[in-house]
């Protein structure tokens, strides 16, 4: 009896250690996958942050240069000791940012240990070699002031292509991986604790069989509970390919309870063709060491088809003979769908850029023959006395104006439709006032006055450039149809959680059936249908701009001769921080 008990205890001890090793191996595999995903996410964040940094630079200008020991971008923007752009990148993306002149930091929000900005410190390490040695960008890990970062570096070139500096974005590894480290510590602690408990209980089983059996049952129950809390399907097979362990997620995947599943093979559960495929993959991992990872498609018990990633690892007995395998199924359906959606969006963006490029070229090609017409027609008109010929020349001038305006409006429409702008706090009254100044000449031609009654302290979330274009089109439209020597009123007020803005004129008004049509491309309400000075795109552009701002736009008119009011809504921004308040509405770009 003693010998029998000893053999059982040894078997139990071996089983406990094997289970602990499998759980630790599974934990290690899962943690490795989580960390790899975290590092990939960090790399994607740095790419996004670098794109945002280049976008911020592009708003200041396109050309970089060094003059009198200072780094400039655009015509006048000095980057030395200017923390505006790095701090904005940190606020938007959470990544630190640095601007280098040569290999010296001249603007940064990387902090020294004493809390001061690391201005004047140098770039070192593999990033320096990539930028100044090889003339290429650098992506990867780097130590900055002794602290590990996930980083992205891009060279900065002057107009001659010479590298004169660099741009940097990055995030501390300790900050980015803090959540992973906490999960890692907890899971490893649990794994070590479970392994210790299993071994301890198995050792006690050698002395007290009954207590050992009870403890083993408790541990197996706890193990099953632990596995059942994991959302990914987990299973284990013995050397003959029979299922001997699974969690609830695996049972739901198969659609069979554990009582009917354990002891079965793949041929008992799956169609023969699929079962043969699973068996071949199991044989490969059983005959080799290491981990087996492959992608496949599986049909869940509910009939839905899922893209999954199989992670399998084989374990062996003390003689090195294959004893079984453990597997984890990760559902990557959403990830695959996201990748397909990203590809679709990238293709859509490429198409939008092609259309925009075509419109830019078309606009240029149209302006080339129109330029001499704008110069010659007035000169010819001065030399013609015949009223009929003068009228013909006027018509030619109007048609040239129409072609030029149509090209410009079409280009505006393509640009605002090619992508959503970044929405930041904008002072609405200043943007409207700026637009009033741009259309002042059109207003003066008909003696129309513009009253800006928008509150000076009202801030909205938007693109100042697109909102300025919005007001310019609405004011131009209102000026065309307002009464001679009439007036236009601009107003705005919070309403239903949004900011409702209105542009009101005292002109000829609209028929009710035209109110919903005026925002369509090329629609012209009578008598504007015969007006060659309007292209029928202004309100369509306004509609696209408001769509980019998640708002709504509509027209109201009591009837003919009673004026028209255009309403639209924007999201409020509250009180903008001091650094976000521009002195000029043109400070923000699309």
XYZ file of C-alpha atoms in Angstrom:
590
model
C 0.000 0.000 0.000
C 2.903 2.299 0.821
C 4.467 1.658 -2.574
C 1.157 2.320 -4.285
C 0.728 5.578 -2.383
C 4.285 6.645 -3.262
C 3.703 6.065 -6.958
C 0.488 8.063 -6.860
C 2.247 10.899 -5.021
C 5.028 11.019 -7.602
C 2.462 11.127 -10.396
C 0.581 13.891 -8.619
C 3.805 15.825 -8.017
C 4.789 15.543 -11.682
C 1.308 16.578 -12.787
C 1.339 19.597 -10.494
C 4.730 20.757 -11.725
C 3.687 20.219 -15.370
C 0.507 22.209 -14.915
C 2.438 25.017 -13.212
C 4.943 25.083 -16.079
C 2.172 25.119 -18.668
C 0.405 27.978 -16.901
C 3.669 29.914 -16.619
C 4.393 29.219 -20.290
C 0.897 30.364 -21.256
C 1.294 33.462 -19.067
C 4.663 34.155 -20.660
C 3.195 33.806 -24.150
C 0.278 36.083 -23.366
C 2.484 38.675 -21.660
C 4.890 38.620 -24.578
C 2.023 39.189 -26.991
C 0.657 42.029 -24.844
C 4.073 43.710 -24.642
C 4.669 43.355 -28.377
C 1.295 44.971 -29.029
C 2.129 47.747 -26.548
C 5.446 48.431 -28.338
C 3.695 48.414 -31.746
C 1.099 50.824 -30.357
C 3.885 53.070 -29.070
C 5.475 53.071 -32.547
C 2.130 53.960 -34.154
C 1.672 56.764 -31.622
C 5.099 58.210 -32.474
C 4.314 58.069 -36.204
C 1.036 59.896 -35.532
C 2.807 62.400 -33.271
C 5.517 63.016 -35.908
C 2.813 63.647 -38.526
C 1.176 66.130 -36.153
C 4.561 67.839 -35.573
C 5.195 68.196 -39.318
C 1.655 69.523 -39.722
C 2.312 72.164 -37.057
C 5.523 73.134 -38.885
C 3.702 73.322 -42.225
C 1.289 75.884 -40.771
C 4.224 78.203 -40.103
C 5.809 77.702 -43.499
C 7.507 75.202 -45.759
C 11.161 76.250 -45.893
C 13.649 75.757 -43.057
C 16.824 77.825 -42.806
C 19.467 78.976 -40.324
C 20.155 82.702 -40.152
C 22.346 84.480 -37.585
C 22.561 81.337 -35.470
C 18.786 80.768 -35.328
C 16.577 78.156 -36.968
C 13.630 79.577 -38.961
C 10.613 78.000 -40.619
C 8.618 79.962 -43.156
C 9.297 83.664 -43.567
C 9.680 84.715 -39.964
C 8.917 81.986 -37.449
C 11.875 81.477 -35.087
C 12.088 78.021 -33.517
C 14.920 78.644 -31.027
C 13.688 78.768 -27.404
C 10.117 78.615 -28.724
C 8.232 75.903 -26.831
C 4.860 76.583 -28.453
C 4.961 73.746 -30.997
C 6.498 71.055 -28.669
C 3.981 71.897 -25.942
C 1.097 71.750 -28.406
C 2.231 68.315 -29.617
C 2.354 67.130 -25.982
C -1.139 68.487 -25.348
C -2.548 66.863 -28.486
C -0.782 63.480 -28.578
C 0.856 63.021 -25.166
C 4.301 62.679 -26.790
C 7.308 64.809 -25.924
C 8.710 66.852 -28.803
C 12.062 68.456 -29.616
C 13.391 70.710 -32.394
C 17.111 70.393 -33.140
C 19.286 72.970 -34.862
C 22.094 70.744 -36.016
C 22.395 68.237 -33.177
C 21.546 70.802 -30.464
C 18.120 70.989 -28.818
C 16.808 74.540 -29.352
C 13.152 73.916 -28.408
C 11.885 71.024 -26.317
C 9.627 69.841 -23.523
C 12.125 67.160 -22.438
C 12.903 68.119 -18.845
C 16.117 67.855 -16.874
C 16.108 66.454 -13.348
C 15.934 70.005 -11.968
C 12.671 70.686 -13.853
C 14.159 72.930 -16.563
C 13.882 72.321 -20.294
C 16.843 70.460 -21.786
C 17.740 73.326 -24.162
C 21.320 73.153 -25.393
C 21.787 69.388 -24.908
C 22.945 67.248 -27.821
C 21.515 64.367 -29.795
C 23.491 61.163 -29.280
C 23.246 57.470 -30.033
C 21.758 55.655 -33.028
C 19.442 58.559 -33.874
C 22.456 60.833 -34.438
C 24.067 58.236 -36.705
C 20.835 57.805 -38.711
C 20.158 61.563 -39.131
C 23.633 62.984 -39.644
C 25.521 59.851 -40.684
C 23.079 58.232 -43.085
C 20.633 61.094 -43.749
C 17.608 58.969 -42.852
C 14.849 58.987 -40.268
C 15.152 56.936 -37.090
C 12.442 54.909 -35.394
C 13.069 52.910 -32.264
C 14.175 53.019 -28.671
C 16.706 55.562 -27.417
C 18.086 56.887 -24.132
C 17.449 60.599 -23.610
C 19.199 62.143 -20.615
C 19.570 58.605 -19.261
C 15.873 57.715 -19.628
C 14.639 55.065 -22.151
C 12.120 56.417 -24.706
C 10.117 55.104 -27.637
C 11.186 57.627 -30.267
C 10.838 58.932 -33.799
C 13.389 61.280 -35.436
C 13.104 62.966 -38.848
C 15.825 65.077 -40.518
C 15.122 68.758 -41.254
C 16.490 69.959 -44.582
C 16.853 73.448 -46.015
C 15.653 74.366 -49.474
C 18.874 72.922 -50.955
C 18.341 69.525 -49.313
C 21.067 69.988 -46.721
C 20.306 68.535 -43.271
C 20.322 71.460 -40.824
C 18.476 69.920 -37.908
C 15.958 67.316 -36.838
C 12.503 66.829 -35.315
C 11.861 64.418 -32.451
C 8.802 62.933 -30.763
C 8.835 60.305 -28.062
C 7.335 58.946 -24.884
C 9.012 57.508 -21.818
C 8.952 53.730 -21.843
C 8.245 53.697 -18.130
C 5.146 55.866 -18.603
C 3.863 54.072 -21.685
C 4.434 50.557 -20.321
C 3.264 51.314 -16.776
C -0.046 49.473 -17.268
C 1.759 46.523 -18.868
C 4.283 46.369 -16.035
C 1.512 46.280 -13.447
C -0.280 43.496 -15.330
C 3.014 41.675 -15.859
C 3.860 41.855 -12.159
C 0.431 40.652 -11.094
C 0.232 37.777 -13.567
C 3.787 36.629 -12.882
C 3.186 36.866 -9.158
C 0.020 34.803 -9.530
C 1.848 32.283 -11.747
C 4.736 31.949 -9.286
C 2.323 31.744 -6.391
C 0.280 29.046 -8.110
C 3.403 27.090 -9.015
C 4.607 27.275 -5.430
C 1.213 26.196 -4.132
C 1.050 23.261 -6.576
C 4.533 22.028 -5.651
C 3.925 22.485 -1.937
C 0.625 20.660 -2.044
C 2.145 17.848 -4.114
C 4.967 17.483 -1.543
C 2.412 17.240 1.228
C 0.589 14.553 -0.774
C 3.657 12.294 -0.465
C 3.099 12.170 3.310
C -0.663 12.420 3.552
C -2.472 10.921 0.597
C -5.927 11.978 1.646
C -4.961 15.566 2.287
C -3.034 15.621 -0.957
C -6.044 14.437 -2.928
C -8.245 17.143 -1.376
C -5.623 19.802 -2.020
C -5.201 18.632 -5.602
C -8.927 18.901 -6.175
C -8.930 22.409 -4.725
C -6.041 23.467 -6.898
C -7.609 22.006 -10.006
C -10.831 23.855 -9.216
C -8.912 27.080 -8.690
C -6.985 26.532 -11.911
C -10.201 25.957 -13.814
C -11.711 29.086 -12.301
C -8.624 31.058 -13.313
C -8.779 29.714 -16.848
C -12.516 30.351 -17.038
C -11.959 34.033 -16.249
C -9.697 34.384 -19.305
C -11.821 35.512 -22.304
C -9.647 33.764 -24.911
C -10.306 30.045 -25.613
C -7.625 27.888 -23.925
C -7.219 24.131 -24.332
C -4.778 21.329 -23.673
C -4.340 17.934 -25.333
C -2.509 14.818 -24.294
C 0.055 12.941 -26.408
C -2.706 11.122 -28.312
C -4.470 14.314 -29.241
C -7.352 14.031 -26.734
C -8.620 17.179 -25.093
C -7.866 17.076 -21.383
C -8.299 20.715 -20.384
C -10.280 23.713 -21.558
C -11.876 26.861 -20.227
C -15.409 28.228 -20.618
C -14.412 30.377 -23.586
C -13.275 27.235 -25.434
C -16.519 25.433 -24.572
C -18.524 28.349 -25.963
C -16.340 28.339 -29.085
C -16.943 24.625 -29.678
C -20.526 24.670 -28.437
C -19.970 21.542 -26.315
C -19.809 21.365 -22.468
C -16.569 20.181 -20.866
C -18.162 16.859 -19.779
C -18.706 15.942 -23.441
C -15.530 17.555 -24.735
C -12.778 16.107 -22.519
C -11.360 12.871 -23.895
C -12.493 13.690 -27.446
C -10.193 14.256 -30.432
C -10.461 16.763 -33.261
C -12.145 14.088 -35.394
C -14.976 13.873 -32.843
C -15.638 17.620 -32.963
C -14.829 19.018 -36.397
C -15.461 18.146 -40.061
C -12.870 15.669 -41.371
C -11.046 18.137 -43.630
C -10.663 20.664 -40.812
C -9.807 17.910 -38.280
C -6.998 16.625 -40.517
C -5.591 20.147 -40.766
C -5.652 20.548 -36.958
C -4.030 17.151 -36.487
C -1.201 17.980 -38.926
C -0.431 21.216 -37.062
C -0.530 19.370 -33.713
C 1.918 16.769 -34.978
C 4.338 19.475 -36.108
C 4.452 21.122 -32.673
C 4.609 17.775 -30.880
C 7.629 16.686 -32.936
C 9.499 19.959 -32.444
C 10.183 22.367 -29.623
C 9.242 25.988 -29.231
C 6.006 27.767 -29.940
C 3.683 27.403 -32.898
C 1.820 30.515 -34.037
C -0.382 30.576 -37.121
C -3.413 32.416 -38.417
C -6.612 30.688 -39.465
C -10.363 31.075 -39.793
C -12.737 29.160 -37.530
C -16.505 28.889 -37.321
C -17.861 29.398 -33.829
C -20.759 27.400 -32.451
C -23.136 30.270 -33.287
C -22.208 29.915 -36.976
C -20.127 33.114 -37.236
C -16.759 32.965 -39.022
C -13.828 34.481 -37.082
C -10.214 35.263 -37.935
C -8.069 33.813 -35.145
C -4.443 33.410 -34.136
C -3.432 30.016 -32.695
C -0.647 29.941 -30.081
C 0.485 26.405 -29.244
C 3.339 24.975 -27.189
C 4.198 21.298 -26.619
C 5.400 19.883 -23.307
C 7.386 16.689 -22.718
C 7.810 14.174 -19.939
C 11.014 13.468 -18.018
C 12.266 11.238 -20.852
C 11.775 13.952 -23.448
C 8.809 12.193 -24.977
C 5.982 14.470 -26.185
C 3.319 14.463 -23.465
C 0.832 16.933 -24.901
C 0.323 20.530 -25.893
C -1.397 23.665 -24.691
C -3.052 26.176 -26.946
C -4.575 29.648 -26.834
C -6.901 31.061 -29.493
C -6.811 34.852 -29.935
C -9.732 36.357 -31.853
C -8.284 38.935 -34.291
C -11.467 39.538 -36.288
C -11.807 43.141 -35.147
C -8.114 43.784 -35.766
C -8.384 42.413 -39.312
C -11.477 44.509 -39.947
C -9.649 47.567 -38.618
C -6.707 46.848 -40.936
C -9.072 46.547 -43.906
C -10.800 49.780 -42.901
C -7.431 51.526 -42.615
C -6.538 50.292 -46.090
C -9.858 51.548 -47.430
C -9.373 54.938 -45.794
C -5.824 55.146 -47.140
C -7.097 54.440 -50.659
C -9.845 57.017 -50.193
C -7.298 59.565 -48.979
C -5.086 58.816 -51.982
C -8.025 59.352 -54.319
C -8.911 62.631 -52.576
C -5.344 63.836 -52.955
C -5.369 62.929 -56.638
C -8.594 64.911 -57.148
C -7.162 67.848 -55.210
C -3.967 67.713 -57.276
C -6.034 67.628 -60.472
C -8.083 70.627 -59.350
C -4.946 72.580 -58.430
C -3.477 71.869 -61.857
C -6.781 72.704 -63.561
C -6.991 75.969 -61.623
C -3.458 76.826 -62.681
C -4.103 75.881 -66.320
C -7.290 77.974 -66.393
C -5.603 81.012 -64.851
C -2.809 80.920 -67.446
C -5.031 81.870 -70.448
C -7.316 84.034 -68.287
C -4.517 86.311 -67.057
C -3.956 88.064 -70.412
C -7.739 88.322 -70.890
C -8.114 90.217 -67.601
C -5.345 92.569 -68.741
C -6.427 93.020 -72.369
C -10.233 93.246 -72.140
C -10.290 96.539 -70.121
C -7.686 98.016 -72.507
C -9.759 97.024 -75.563
C -12.948 98.342 -73.946
C -11.373 101.791 -73.541
C -10.616 101.915 -77.281
C -14.114 100.864 -78.421
C -16.866 103.434 -78.867
C -19.523 101.168 -80.348
C -22.068 100.383 -77.544
C -22.751 96.939 -79.045
C -19.090 96.014 -79.062
C -18.657 97.403 -75.542
C -21.540 95.192 -74.381
C -19.887 92.165 -76.021
C -16.647 92.963 -74.214
C -18.547 93.229 -70.923
C -20.036 89.782 -71.526
C -16.559 88.401 -72.282
C -15.247 89.936 -69.052
C -18.149 88.430 -67.074
C -17.542 84.990 -68.613
C -13.835 85.186 -67.748
C -14.771 86.162 -64.191
C -17.195 83.225 -64.072
C -14.542 80.741 -65.227
C -12.012 82.059 -62.718
C -14.556 82.027 -59.873
C -15.774 78.540 -60.791
C -12.209 77.182 -60.748
C -11.450 78.793 -57.387
C -14.717 77.642 -55.804
C -14.278 74.097 -57.141
C -10.773 73.984 -55.677
C -12.111 75.188 -52.304
C -14.811 72.507 -52.417
C -12.299 69.724 -53.170
C -9.897 70.874 -50.466
C -12.435 70.978 -47.667
C -13.874 67.630 -48.799
C -10.501 65.824 -48.863
C -10.284 65.397 -45.085
C -11.518 66.610 -41.720
C -9.529 69.489 -40.180
C -8.100 69.511 -36.681
C -10.612 71.304 -34.454
C -9.137 73.672 -31.859
C -10.522 76.625 -29.852
C -11.328 79.571 -32.169
C -12.579 83.011 -31.188
C -15.670 83.260 -33.384
C -16.082 87.061 -33.369
C -12.490 87.605 -34.571
C -12.911 85.064 -37.371
C -16.145 86.739 -38.514
C -14.558 90.222 -38.335
C -11.626 88.999 -40.431
C -14.058 87.689 -43.085
C -15.966 91.002 -43.045
C -12.762 92.793 -43.912
C -12.087 90.425 -46.816
C -15.502 91.106 -48.428
C -15.591 94.819 -47.565
C -15.141 95.801 -51.216
C -18.138 93.688 -52.313
C -20.263 95.197 -49.533
C -19.235 98.749 -50.439
C -20.240 98.315 -54.112
C -23.904 98.082 -53.066
C -23.653 100.255 -49.952
C -24.357 97.305 -47.642
C -23.214 97.576 -44.010
C -22.238 94.566 -41.870
C -22.964 94.472 -38.118
C -20.954 91.872 -36.155
C -22.996 91.176 -33.000
C -21.188 87.936 -32.113
C -20.062 88.065 -28.432
C -16.343 88.789 -28.156
C -15.797 86.068 -25.511
C -17.471 83.252 -27.489
C -15.129 80.374 -28.379
C -15.958 77.379 -30.588
C -14.145 74.241 -31.673
C -13.156 74.631 -35.290
C -10.650 75.375 -38.005
C -10.128 79.132 -38.220
C -9.261 78.904 -41.919
C -12.396 76.949 -42.836
C -14.632 79.113 -40.608
C -13.184 82.235 -42.237
C -14.013 80.760 -45.667
C -17.501 79.914 -44.347
C -18.192 83.524 -43.252
C -16.647 84.881 -46.476
C -19.011 82.830 -48.646
C -22.067 83.630 -46.509
C -21.267 87.368 -46.456
C -20.588 87.435 -50.215
C -23.901 85.671 -50.828
C -25.751 88.021 -48.463
C -24.107 91.104 -50.027
C -25.271 89.981 -53.502
C -28.924 89.611 -52.461
C -29.271 92.262 -49.721
C -31.115 95.495 -50.467
C -29.082 98.326 -51.952
C -27.781 100.379 -49.006
C -29.145 97.624 -46.761
C -27.472 95.772 -43.934
C -26.271 92.328 -42.828
C -26.312 91.186 -39.182
C -24.087 88.473 -37.679
C -25.156 86.901 -34.389
C -24.392 83.858 -32.211
C -25.613 82.397 -28.928
C -25.462 79.073 -27.042
C -28.479 76.837 -27.682
C -29.152 73.185 -26.799
C -25.518 72.478 -25.972
C -24.260 73.994 -29.260
C -23.438 77.490 -30.519
C -26.067 78.680 -33.023
C -24.791 81.311 -35.481
C -26.869 83.350 -37.909
C -26.140 85.572 -40.947
C -29.197 87.720 -41.730
C -29.811 90.000 -44.730
C -32.735 92.245 -45.672
C -32.806 91.276 -49.337
C -35.195 89.575 -51.715
C -35.637 86.395 -49.655
C -36.321 82.840 -50.827
C -39.323 80.776 -51.790
C -40.072 77.987 -49.303
C -39.362 75.271 -51.880
C -35.846 76.677 -52.391
C -34.792 76.668 -48.716
C -33.586 73.053 -48.766
C -32.044 73.317 -52.263
C -29.765 76.334 -51.939
C -26.999 74.201 -50.371
C -26.808 71.872 -53.399
C -23.899 72.250 -55.803
C -24.629 74.615 -58.727
C -28.181 75.379 -57.554
C -29.253 78.955 -58.306
C -32.591 80.387 -57.264
C -34.236 82.881 -59.660
C -33.194 85.438 -60.774
C -29.605 84.322 -60.043
C -29.906 81.537 -62.640
C -28.902 84.103 -65.294
C -26.263 85.789 -63.095
C -22.875 84.847 -64.539
C -21.158 86.453 -61.535
C -22.143 83.591 -59.231
C -21.040 79.975 -59.522
C -23.644 78.252 -57.355
C -20.985 76.662 -55.116
C -20.705 79.090 -52.186
C -23.442 77.563 -50.010
C -22.386 74.029 -51.008
C -18.907 74.857 -49.651
C -20.526 76.163 -46.463
C -22.435 72.889 -46.080
C -19.221 70.849 -46.395
C -17.431 73.052 -43.851
C -20.215 72.641 -41.280
C -20.194 68.861 -41.884
C -16.455 68.905 -41.086
C -17.344 70.616 -37.782
C -20.112 68.129 -36.830
C -22.726 70.853 -37.072
C -25.925 71.621 -38.998
C -26.740 74.410 -41.502
C -30.107 75.579 -42.816
C -31.865 78.609 -44.331
C -34.997 80.446 -43.224
C -36.962 83.146 -45.037
C -40.433 84.581 -44.390
C -40.855 84.895 -48.154
C -39.990 86.984 -51.180
C -38.826 90.501 -50.349
C -38.460 89.738 -46.608
C -34.802 88.742 -46.401
C -32.998 85.480 -45.699
C -31.239 84.131 -42.604
C -28.647 81.356 -42.773
C -28.276 79.429 -39.502
C -25.543 76.959 -38.560
C -24.331 75.271 -35.379
C -20.839 74.688 -33.965
C -19.505 72.898 -30.908
C -18.610 75.225 -28.018
C -15.045 75.318 -26.710
C -15.602 77.133 -23.425
C -12.832 79.404 -22.190
C -9.716 78.702 -24.257
C -6.351 78.564 -22.454
C -4.122 81.581 -22.910
C -1.675 79.751 -25.176
C -4.573 78.699 -27.453
C -5.831 82.255 -28.031
C -4.491 83.602 -31.362
C -4.036 87.280 -32.130
C -5.222 86.659 -35.676
C -7.820 84.206 -36.958
C -5.416 83.078 -39.647
C -3.168 81.600 -36.972
C -4.921 78.277 -37.289
C -4.947 76.146 -40.411
C -7.139 73.463 -41.867
